[in-house]
mmCIF file of C-alpha atoms in Angstrom:
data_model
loop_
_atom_site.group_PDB
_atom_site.id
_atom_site.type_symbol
_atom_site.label_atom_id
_atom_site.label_comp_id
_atom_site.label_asym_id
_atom_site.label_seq_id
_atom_site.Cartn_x
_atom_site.Cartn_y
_atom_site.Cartn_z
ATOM 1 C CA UNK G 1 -29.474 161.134 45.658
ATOM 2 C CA UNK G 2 -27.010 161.602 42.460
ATOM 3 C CA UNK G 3 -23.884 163.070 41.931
ATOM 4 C CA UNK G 4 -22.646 164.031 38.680
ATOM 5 C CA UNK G 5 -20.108 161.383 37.181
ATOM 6 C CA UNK G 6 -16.786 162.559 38.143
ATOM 7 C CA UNK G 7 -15.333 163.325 34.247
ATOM 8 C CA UNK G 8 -17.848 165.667 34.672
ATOM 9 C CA UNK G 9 -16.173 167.656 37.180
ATOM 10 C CA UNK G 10 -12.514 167.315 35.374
ATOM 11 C CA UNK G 11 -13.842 168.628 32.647
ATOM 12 C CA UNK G 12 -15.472 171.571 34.180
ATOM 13 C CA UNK G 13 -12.480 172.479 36.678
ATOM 14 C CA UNK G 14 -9.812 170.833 35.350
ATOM 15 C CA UNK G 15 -8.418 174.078 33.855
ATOM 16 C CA UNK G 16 -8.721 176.295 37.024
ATOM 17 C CA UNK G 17 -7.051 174.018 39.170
ATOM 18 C CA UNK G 18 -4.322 173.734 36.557
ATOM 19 C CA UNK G 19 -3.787 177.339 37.033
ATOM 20 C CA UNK G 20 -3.876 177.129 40.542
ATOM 21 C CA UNK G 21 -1.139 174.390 40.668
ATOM 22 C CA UNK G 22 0.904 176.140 38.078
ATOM 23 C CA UNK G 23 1.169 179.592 39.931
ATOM 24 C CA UNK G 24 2.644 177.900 42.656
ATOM 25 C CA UNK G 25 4.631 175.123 40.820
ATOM 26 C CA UNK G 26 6.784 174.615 37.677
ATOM 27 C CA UNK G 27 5.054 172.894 35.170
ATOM 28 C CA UNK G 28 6.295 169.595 35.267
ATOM 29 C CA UNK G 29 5.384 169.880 39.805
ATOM 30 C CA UNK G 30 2.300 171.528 38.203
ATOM 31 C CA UNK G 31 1.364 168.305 36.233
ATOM 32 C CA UNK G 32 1.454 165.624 39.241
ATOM 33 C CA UNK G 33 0.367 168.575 41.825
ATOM 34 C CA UNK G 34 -3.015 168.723 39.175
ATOM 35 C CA UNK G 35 -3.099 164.284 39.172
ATOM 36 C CA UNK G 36 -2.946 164.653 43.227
ATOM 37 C CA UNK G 37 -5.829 166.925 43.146
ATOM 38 C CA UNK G 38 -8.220 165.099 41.258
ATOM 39 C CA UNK G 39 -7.116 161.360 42.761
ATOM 40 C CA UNK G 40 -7.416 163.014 46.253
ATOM 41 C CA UNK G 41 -11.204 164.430 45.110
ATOM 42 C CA UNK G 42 -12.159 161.243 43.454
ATOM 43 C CA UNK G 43 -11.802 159.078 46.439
ATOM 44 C CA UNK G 44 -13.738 161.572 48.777
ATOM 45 C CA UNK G 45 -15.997 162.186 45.822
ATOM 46 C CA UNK G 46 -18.995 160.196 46.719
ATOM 47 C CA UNK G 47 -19.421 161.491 50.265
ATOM 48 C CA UNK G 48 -18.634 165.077 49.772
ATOM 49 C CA UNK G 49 -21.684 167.224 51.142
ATOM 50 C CA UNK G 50 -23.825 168.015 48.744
ATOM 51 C CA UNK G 51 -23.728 171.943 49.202
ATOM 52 C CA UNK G 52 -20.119 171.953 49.256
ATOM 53 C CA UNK G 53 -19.092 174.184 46.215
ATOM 54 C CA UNK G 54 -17.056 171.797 44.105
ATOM 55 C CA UNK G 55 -15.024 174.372 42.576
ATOM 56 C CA UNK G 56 -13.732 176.452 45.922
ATOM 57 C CA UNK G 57 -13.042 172.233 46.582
ATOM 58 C CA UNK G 58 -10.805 171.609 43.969
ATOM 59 C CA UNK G 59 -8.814 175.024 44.460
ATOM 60 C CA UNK G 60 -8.203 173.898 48.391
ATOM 61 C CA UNK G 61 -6.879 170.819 47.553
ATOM 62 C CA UNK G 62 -4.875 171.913 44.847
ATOM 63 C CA UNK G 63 -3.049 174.181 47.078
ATOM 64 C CA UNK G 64 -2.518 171.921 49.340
ATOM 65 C CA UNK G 65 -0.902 169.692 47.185
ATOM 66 C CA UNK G 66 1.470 172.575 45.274
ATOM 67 C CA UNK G 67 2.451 173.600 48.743
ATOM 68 C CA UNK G 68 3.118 169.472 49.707
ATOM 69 C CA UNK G 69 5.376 169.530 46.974
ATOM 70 C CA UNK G 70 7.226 172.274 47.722
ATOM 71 C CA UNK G 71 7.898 171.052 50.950
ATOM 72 C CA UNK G 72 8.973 167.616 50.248
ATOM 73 C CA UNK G 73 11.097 169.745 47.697
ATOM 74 C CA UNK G 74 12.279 171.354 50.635
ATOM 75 C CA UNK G 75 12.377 174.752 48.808
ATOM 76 C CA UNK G 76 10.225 177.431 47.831
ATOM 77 C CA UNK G 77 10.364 177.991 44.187
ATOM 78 C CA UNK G 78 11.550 181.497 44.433
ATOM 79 C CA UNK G 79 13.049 183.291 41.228
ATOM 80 C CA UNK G 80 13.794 181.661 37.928
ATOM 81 C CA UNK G 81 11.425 179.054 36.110
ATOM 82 C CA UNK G 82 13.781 176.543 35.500
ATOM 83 C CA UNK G 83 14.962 176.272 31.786
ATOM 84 C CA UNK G 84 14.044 172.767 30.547
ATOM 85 C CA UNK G 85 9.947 174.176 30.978
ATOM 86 C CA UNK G 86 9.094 174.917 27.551
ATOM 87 C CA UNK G 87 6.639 178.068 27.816
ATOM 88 C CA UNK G 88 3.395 177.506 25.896
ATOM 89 C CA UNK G 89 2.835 180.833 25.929
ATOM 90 C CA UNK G 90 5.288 184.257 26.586
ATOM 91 C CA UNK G 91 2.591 185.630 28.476
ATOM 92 C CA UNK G 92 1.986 182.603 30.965
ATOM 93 C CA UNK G 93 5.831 182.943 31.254
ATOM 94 C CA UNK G 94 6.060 185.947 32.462
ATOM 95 C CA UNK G 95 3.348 185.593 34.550
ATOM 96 C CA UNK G 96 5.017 182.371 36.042
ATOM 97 C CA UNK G 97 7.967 183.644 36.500
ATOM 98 C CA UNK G 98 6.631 186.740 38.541
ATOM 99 C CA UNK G 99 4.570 184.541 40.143
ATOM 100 C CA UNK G 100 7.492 182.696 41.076
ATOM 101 C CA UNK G 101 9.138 185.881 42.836
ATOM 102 C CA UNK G 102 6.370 186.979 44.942
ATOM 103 C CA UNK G 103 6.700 186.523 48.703
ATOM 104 C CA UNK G 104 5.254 182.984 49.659
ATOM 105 C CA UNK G 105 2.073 184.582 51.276
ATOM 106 C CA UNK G 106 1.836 187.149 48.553
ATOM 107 C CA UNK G 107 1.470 184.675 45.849
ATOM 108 C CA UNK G 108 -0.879 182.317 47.532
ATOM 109 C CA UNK G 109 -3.130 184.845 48.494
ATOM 110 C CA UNK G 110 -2.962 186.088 44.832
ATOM 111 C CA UNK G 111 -3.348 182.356 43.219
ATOM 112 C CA UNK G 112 -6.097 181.636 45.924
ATOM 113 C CA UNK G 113 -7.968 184.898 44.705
ATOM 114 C CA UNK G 114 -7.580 185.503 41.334
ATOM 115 C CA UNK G 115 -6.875 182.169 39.673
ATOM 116 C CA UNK G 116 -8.863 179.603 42.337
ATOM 117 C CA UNK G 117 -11.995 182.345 42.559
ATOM 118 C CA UNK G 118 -11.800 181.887 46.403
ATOM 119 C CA UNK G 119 -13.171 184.690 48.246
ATOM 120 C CA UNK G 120 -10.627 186.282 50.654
ATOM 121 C CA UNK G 121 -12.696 184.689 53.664
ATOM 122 C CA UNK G 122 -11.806 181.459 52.705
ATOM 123 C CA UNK G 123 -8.354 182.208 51.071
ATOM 124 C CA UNK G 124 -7.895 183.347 54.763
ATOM 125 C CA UNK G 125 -9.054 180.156 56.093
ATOM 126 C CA UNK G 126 -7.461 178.202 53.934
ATOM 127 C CA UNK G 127 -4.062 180.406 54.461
ATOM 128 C CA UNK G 128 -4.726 180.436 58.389
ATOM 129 C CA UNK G 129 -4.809 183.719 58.488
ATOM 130 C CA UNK G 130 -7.251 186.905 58.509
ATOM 131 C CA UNK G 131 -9.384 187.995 55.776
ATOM 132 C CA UNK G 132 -8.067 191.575 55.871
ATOM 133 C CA UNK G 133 -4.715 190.345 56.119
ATOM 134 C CA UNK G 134 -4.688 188.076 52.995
ATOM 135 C CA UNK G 135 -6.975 190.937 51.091
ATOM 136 C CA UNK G 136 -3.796 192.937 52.025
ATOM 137 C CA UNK G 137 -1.617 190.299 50.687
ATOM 138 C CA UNK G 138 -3.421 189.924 47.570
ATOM 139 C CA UNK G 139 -3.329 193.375 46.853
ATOM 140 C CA UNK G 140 0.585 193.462 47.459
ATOM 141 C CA UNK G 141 0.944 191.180 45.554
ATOM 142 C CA UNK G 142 -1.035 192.167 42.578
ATOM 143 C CA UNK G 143 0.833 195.590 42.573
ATOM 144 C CA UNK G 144 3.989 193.631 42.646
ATOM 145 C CA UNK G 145 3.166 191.797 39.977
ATOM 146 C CA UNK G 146 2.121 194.835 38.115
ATOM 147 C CA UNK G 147 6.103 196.213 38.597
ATOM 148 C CA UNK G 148 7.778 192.863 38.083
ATOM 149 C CA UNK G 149 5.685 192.416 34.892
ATOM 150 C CA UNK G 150 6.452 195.876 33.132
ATOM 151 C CA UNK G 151 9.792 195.826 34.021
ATOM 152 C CA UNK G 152 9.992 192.337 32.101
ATOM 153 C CA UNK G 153 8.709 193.727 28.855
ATOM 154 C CA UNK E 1 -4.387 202.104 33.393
ATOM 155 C CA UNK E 2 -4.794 199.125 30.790
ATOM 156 C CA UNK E 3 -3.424 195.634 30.703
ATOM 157 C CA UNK E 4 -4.175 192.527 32.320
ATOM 158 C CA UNK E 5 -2.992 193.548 35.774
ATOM 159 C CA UNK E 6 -4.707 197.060 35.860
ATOM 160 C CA UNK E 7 -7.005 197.710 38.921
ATOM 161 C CA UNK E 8 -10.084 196.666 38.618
ATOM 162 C CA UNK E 9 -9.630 194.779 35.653
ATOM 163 C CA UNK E 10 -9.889 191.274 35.878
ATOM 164 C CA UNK E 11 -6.217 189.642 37.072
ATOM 165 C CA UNK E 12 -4.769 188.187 32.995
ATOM 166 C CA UNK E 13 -7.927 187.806 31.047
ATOM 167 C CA UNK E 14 -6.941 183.751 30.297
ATOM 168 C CA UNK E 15 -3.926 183.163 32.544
ATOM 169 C CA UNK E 16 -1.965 180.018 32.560
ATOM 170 C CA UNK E 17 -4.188 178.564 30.336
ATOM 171 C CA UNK E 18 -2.771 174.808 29.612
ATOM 172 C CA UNK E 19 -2.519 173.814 26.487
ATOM 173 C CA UNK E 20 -5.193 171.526 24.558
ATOM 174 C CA UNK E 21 -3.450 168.758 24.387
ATOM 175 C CA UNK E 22 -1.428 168.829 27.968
ATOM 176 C CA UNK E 23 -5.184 168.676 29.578
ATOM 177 C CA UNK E 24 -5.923 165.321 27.487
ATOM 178 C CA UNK E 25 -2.798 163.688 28.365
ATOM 179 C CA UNK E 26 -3.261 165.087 32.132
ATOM 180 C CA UNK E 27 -6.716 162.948 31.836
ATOM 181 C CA UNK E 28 -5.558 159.965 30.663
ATOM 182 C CA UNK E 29 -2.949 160.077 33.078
ATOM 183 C CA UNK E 30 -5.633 160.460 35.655
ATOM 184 C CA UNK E 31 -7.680 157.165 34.363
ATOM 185 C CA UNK E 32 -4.402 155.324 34.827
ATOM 186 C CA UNK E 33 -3.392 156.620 38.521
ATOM 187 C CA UNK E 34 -7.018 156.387 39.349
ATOM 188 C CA UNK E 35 -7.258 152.768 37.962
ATOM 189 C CA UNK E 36 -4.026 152.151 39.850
ATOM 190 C CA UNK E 37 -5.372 152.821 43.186
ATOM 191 C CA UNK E 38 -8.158 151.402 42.846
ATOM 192 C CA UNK E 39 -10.192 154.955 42.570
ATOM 193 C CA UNK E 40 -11.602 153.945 38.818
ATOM 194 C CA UNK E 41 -15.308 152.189 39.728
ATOM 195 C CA UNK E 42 -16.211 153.186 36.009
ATOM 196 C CA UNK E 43 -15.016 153.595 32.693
ATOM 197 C CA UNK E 44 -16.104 154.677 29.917
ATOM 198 C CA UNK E 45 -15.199 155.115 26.214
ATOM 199 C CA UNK E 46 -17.694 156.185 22.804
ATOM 200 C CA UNK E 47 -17.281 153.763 19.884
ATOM 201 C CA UNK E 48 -18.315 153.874 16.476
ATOM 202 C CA UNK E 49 -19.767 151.214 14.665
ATOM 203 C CA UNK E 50 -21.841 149.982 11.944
ATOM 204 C CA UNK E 51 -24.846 150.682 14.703
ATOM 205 C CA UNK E 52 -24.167 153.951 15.057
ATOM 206 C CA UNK E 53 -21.965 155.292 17.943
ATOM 207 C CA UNK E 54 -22.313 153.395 21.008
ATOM 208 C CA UNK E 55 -21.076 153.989 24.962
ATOM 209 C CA UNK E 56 -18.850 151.153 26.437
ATOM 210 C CA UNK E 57 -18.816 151.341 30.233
ATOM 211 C CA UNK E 58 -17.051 148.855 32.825
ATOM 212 C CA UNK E 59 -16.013 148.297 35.951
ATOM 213 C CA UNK E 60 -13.114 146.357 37.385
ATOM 214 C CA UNK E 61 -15.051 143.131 37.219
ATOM 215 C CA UNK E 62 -15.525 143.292 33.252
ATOM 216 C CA UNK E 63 -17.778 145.551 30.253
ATOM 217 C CA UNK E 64 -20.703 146.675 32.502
ATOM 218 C CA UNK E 65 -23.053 148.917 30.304
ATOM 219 C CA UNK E 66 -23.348 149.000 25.959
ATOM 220 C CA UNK E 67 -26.154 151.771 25.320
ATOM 221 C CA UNK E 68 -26.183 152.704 21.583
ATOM 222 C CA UNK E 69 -25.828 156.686 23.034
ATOM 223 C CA UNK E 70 -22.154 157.238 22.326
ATOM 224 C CA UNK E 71 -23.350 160.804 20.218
ATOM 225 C CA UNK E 72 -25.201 161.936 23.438
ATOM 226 C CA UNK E 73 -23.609 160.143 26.891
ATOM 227 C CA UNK E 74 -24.869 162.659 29.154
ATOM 228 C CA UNK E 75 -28.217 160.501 30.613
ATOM 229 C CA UNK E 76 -26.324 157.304 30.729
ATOM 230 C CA UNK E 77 -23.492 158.802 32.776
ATOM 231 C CA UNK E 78 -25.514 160.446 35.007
ATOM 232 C CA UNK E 79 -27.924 157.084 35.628
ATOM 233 C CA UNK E 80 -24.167 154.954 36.128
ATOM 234 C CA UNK E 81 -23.323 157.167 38.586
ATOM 235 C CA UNK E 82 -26.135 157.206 40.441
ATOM 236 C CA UNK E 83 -26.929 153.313 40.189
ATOM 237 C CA UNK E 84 -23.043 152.181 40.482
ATOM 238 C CA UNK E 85 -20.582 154.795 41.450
ATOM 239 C CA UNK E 86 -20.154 158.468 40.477
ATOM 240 C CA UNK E 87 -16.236 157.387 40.333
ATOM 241 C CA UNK E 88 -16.751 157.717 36.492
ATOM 242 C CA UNK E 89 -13.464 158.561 34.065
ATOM 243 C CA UNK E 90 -13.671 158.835 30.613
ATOM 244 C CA UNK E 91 -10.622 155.616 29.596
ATOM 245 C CA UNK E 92 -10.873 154.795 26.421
ATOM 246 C CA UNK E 93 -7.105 152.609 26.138
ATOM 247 C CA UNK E 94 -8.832 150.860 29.591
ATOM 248 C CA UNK E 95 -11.673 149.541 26.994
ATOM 249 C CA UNK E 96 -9.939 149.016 24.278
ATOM 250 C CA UNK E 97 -10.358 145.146 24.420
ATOM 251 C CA UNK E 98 -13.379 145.033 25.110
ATOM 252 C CA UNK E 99 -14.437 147.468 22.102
ATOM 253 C CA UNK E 100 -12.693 145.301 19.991
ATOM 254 C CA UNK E 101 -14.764 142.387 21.144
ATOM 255 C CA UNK E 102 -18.425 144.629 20.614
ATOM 256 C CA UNK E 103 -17.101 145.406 17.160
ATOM 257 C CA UNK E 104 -16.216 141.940 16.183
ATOM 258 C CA UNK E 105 -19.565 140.879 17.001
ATOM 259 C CA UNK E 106 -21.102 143.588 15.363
ATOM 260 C CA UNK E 107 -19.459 142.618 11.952
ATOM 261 C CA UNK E 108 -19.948 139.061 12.270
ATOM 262 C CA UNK E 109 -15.776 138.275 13.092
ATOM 263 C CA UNK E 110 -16.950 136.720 16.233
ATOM 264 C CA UNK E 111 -19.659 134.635 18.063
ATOM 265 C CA UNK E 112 -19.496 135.509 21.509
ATOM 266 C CA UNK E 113 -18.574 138.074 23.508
ATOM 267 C CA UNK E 114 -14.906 137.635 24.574
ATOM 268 C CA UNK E 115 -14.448 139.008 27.493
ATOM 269 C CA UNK E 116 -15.738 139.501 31.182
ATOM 270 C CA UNK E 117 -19.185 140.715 31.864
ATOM 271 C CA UNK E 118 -20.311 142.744 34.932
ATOM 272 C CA UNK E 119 -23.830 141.761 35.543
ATOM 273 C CA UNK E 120 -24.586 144.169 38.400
ATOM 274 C CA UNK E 121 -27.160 146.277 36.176
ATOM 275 C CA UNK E 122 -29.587 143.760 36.072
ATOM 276 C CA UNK E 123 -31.315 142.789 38.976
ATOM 277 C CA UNK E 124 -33.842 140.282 39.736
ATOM 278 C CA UNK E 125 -36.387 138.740 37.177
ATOM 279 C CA UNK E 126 -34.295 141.033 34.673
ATOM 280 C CA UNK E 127 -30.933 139.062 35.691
ATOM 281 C CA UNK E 128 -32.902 135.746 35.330
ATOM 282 C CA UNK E 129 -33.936 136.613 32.264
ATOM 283 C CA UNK E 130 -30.482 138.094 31.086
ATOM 284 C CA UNK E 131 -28.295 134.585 31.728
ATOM 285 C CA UNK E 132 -30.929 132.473 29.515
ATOM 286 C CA UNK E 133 -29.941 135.251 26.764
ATOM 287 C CA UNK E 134 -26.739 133.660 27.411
ATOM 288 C CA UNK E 135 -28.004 130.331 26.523
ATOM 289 C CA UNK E 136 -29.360 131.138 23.212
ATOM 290 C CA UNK E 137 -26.551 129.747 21.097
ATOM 291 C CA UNK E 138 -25.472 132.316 17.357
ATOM 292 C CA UNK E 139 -27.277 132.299 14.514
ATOM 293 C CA UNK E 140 -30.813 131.097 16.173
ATOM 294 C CA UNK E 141 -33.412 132.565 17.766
ATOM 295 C CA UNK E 142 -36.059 132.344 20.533
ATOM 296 C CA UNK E 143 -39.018 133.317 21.464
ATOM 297 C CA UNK E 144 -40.300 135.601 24.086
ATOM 298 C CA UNK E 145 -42.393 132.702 25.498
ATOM 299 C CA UNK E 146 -39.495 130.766 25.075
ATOM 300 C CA UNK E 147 -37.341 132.502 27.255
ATOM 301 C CA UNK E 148 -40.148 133.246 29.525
ATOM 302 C CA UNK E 149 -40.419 129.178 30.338
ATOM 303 C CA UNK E 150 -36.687 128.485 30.159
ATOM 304 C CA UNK E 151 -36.428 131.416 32.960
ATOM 305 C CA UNK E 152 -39.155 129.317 34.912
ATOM 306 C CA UNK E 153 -41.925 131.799 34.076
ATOM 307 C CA UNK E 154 -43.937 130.224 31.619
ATOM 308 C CA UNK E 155 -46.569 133.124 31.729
ATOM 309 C CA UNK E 156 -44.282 135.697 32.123
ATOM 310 C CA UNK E 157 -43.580 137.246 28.162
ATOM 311 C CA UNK E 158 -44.329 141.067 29.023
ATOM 312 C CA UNK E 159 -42.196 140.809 31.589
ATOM 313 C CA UNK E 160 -39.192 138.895 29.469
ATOM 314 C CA UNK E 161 -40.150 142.377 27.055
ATOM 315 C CA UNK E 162 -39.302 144.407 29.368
ATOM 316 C CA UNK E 163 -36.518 142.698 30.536
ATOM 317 C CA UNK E 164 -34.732 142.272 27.099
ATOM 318 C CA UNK E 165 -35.180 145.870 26.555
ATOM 319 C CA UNK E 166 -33.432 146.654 30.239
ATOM 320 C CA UNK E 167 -30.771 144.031 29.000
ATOM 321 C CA UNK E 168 -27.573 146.903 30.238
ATOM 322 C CA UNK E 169 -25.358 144.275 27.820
ATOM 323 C CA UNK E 170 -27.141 144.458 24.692
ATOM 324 C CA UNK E 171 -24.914 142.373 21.773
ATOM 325 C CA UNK E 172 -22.749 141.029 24.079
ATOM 326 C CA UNK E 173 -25.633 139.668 25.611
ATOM 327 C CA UNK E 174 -27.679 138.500 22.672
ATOM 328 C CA UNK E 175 -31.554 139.812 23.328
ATOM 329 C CA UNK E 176 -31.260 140.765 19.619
ATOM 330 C CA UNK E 177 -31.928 136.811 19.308
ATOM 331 C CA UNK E 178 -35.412 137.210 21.161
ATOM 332 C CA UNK E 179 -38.270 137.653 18.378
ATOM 333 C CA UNK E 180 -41.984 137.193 18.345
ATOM 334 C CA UNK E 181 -43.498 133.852 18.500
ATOM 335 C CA UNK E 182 -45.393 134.745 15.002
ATOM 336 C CA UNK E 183 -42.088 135.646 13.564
ATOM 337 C CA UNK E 184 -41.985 139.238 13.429
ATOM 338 C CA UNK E 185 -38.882 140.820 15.343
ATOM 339 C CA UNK E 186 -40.294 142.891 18.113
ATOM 340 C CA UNK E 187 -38.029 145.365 19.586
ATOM 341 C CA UNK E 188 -34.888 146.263 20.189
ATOM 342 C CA UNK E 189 -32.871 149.254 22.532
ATOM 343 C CA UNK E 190 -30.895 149.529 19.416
ATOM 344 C CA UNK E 191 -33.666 150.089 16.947
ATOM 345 C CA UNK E 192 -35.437 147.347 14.748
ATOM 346 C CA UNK E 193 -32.022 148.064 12.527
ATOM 347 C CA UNK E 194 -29.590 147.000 14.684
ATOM 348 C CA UNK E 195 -31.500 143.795 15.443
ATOM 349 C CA UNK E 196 -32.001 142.675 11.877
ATOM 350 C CA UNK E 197 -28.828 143.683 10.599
ATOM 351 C CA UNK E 198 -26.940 141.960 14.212
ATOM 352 C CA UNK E 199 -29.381 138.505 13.293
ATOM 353 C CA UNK E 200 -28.946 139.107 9.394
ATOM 354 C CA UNK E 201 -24.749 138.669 9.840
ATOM 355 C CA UNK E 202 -25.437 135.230 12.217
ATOM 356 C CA UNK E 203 -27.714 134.059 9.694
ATOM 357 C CA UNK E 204 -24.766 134.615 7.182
ATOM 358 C CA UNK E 205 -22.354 133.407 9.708
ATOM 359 C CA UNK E 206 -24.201 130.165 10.388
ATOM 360 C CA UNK E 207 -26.078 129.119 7.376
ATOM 361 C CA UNK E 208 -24.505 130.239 4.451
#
């Protein structure tokens, strides 16, 4: 029985689930949010089922631990990106920061989807919900995006 | 419809990537917390030397595993994970002391290793074997029949072979001082290179 050595992993995910954490997060919440993730998978690691699919994984716990943060910041980061984040990119800006005004469900359902690669089934598990629901959400929020995005430009 | 949000289209081509080098210092970062907790059960770093590029692996209790792979980790990563822990982090700055050590050796600045050593790897005869390496003091050698009676197994040379070539410590722990009892060198994990050129700088350490 083998596993492969954890770097391993960080090195294949590590960029997803710093997308994940930054849709939901500012960058600096995004930074420790992405440290939680990988110290919380490291110690369960060795005993993780062996057909579990690491990546699906990493995206649950990474959403976990945005959302943890958000509510021991007892706010939702709705609206502006606050101004001491330096953008890398203009793009990933305005994509954060219309991100950042999508209703709560909206956005997870969208970050769960299209930047974690969960399938809606278990974006809805992971979301409580239904998978038609969250498809709904996702799409809601996608077209939402869409608008907030052009109208940024 | 085009841009990255049209229908169908796959949501931003490369969205959110982070930056290059925010994803190295997330990873070092990692080592440290991990370390911290007590979540690190191995690290690793490459280093080059004058043997070509080794790997450096330890675990809490001291330098664990020196394979002269550094260019190509992959198979010794994969057989510390399975044999110790798959709790593996790439932590160079966490090695740092312990390369230092490996390189002094290596160009003759010091005599022993200096440092702790995590014997775990060897197991056994092997482990016998491995603390009369130990023994062997710088700038001499021993036979394999030598080793073989000081281990208490007179008649067992293959197997103090085999054992010097499974040495997981190799320069810290000297097997490059085990030769052939007619004088040639016999092998060596690191190549018949490494060992003459590791005994070559004792010899000029100790005799000359």
């Amino acid at each position: 029985m083998s596993r492969a050595p954890f770097e391993r992993i960080v090195e294949r995910h590590g960029a997803r689930v710093w997308r994940v954490c930054r849709a939901l997060l500012d960058e600096t919440d995004a930074d420790d949010a992405w440290s939680e993730t990988f110290l919380t998978a490291l110690e369960a690691y060795p005993t993780l089922a062996h057909d579990e699919r690491i990546e699906g994984w990493l995206v649950t716990i990474a959403h976990r631990k945005a959302i943890d943060v958000l509510r021991r910041r007892s706010r939702l980061v709705v609206g502006e990106v606050p101004e001491r984040v330096a953008p890398s990119r203009a793009r990933d800006l305005d994509l954060a920061r219309a991100l950042a005004q999508l209703p709560q469900r909206q956005r997870e359902a969208v970050v769960l989807h299209h930047l974690g690669g969960l399938p809606f089934a278990e974006v809805a598990a992971q979301l409580e919900s239904s998978t038609d629901a969250v498809r709904r959400a996702s799409s809601d929020g996608v077209r939402r995006l869409r608008v907030l995005m052009g109208e940024e430009r | 419809m085009t841009g990255p949000l049209s229908p169908g289209a796959p949501f931003p081509a490369a969205p959110l990537e982070p930056a290059a080098d925010r994803v190295a210092e997330l990873r070092a970062r990692l080592a440290d917390r991990a370390a911290e907790r007590g979540l690190l059960d191995v690290a690793y770093r490459s280093l080059d030397t004058e043997l070509g590029a080794l790997l450096l692996a330890s675990t809490p209790a001291g330098l664990v595993s020196v394979t002269f792979d550094g260019a190509a980790p992959d198979a010794t990563l994969e057989r510390l994970a399975t044999s110790l822990s798959p709790r593996i982090l790439e932590a160079p700055a966490r090695l740092d002391a312990a390369a230092r050590a490996i390189d002094d050796l290596i160009g003759g600045r010091s005599r022993a290793f200096d440092g702790a050593l995590d014997l775990s790897l060897a197991r056994g005869f092997g482990r016998d074997v491995i603390e009369r390496l130990r023994e062997i003091p710088y700038g001499e050698t021993r036979s394999y029949a030598q080793v073989a009676a000081a281990a208490g197994s007179p008649r067992a040379v293959r197997a103090v072979g085999t054992a010097c070539r499974r040495n997981p410590l190799p320069i810290a722990i000297p097997c490059h001082r085990v030769v052939r009892s007619d004088g040639a060198l016999g092998q060596y994990v690191g190549g018949i290179e490494a060992k003459q050129r590791l005994l070559r700088v004792e010899g000029a350490g100790a005799a000359h």
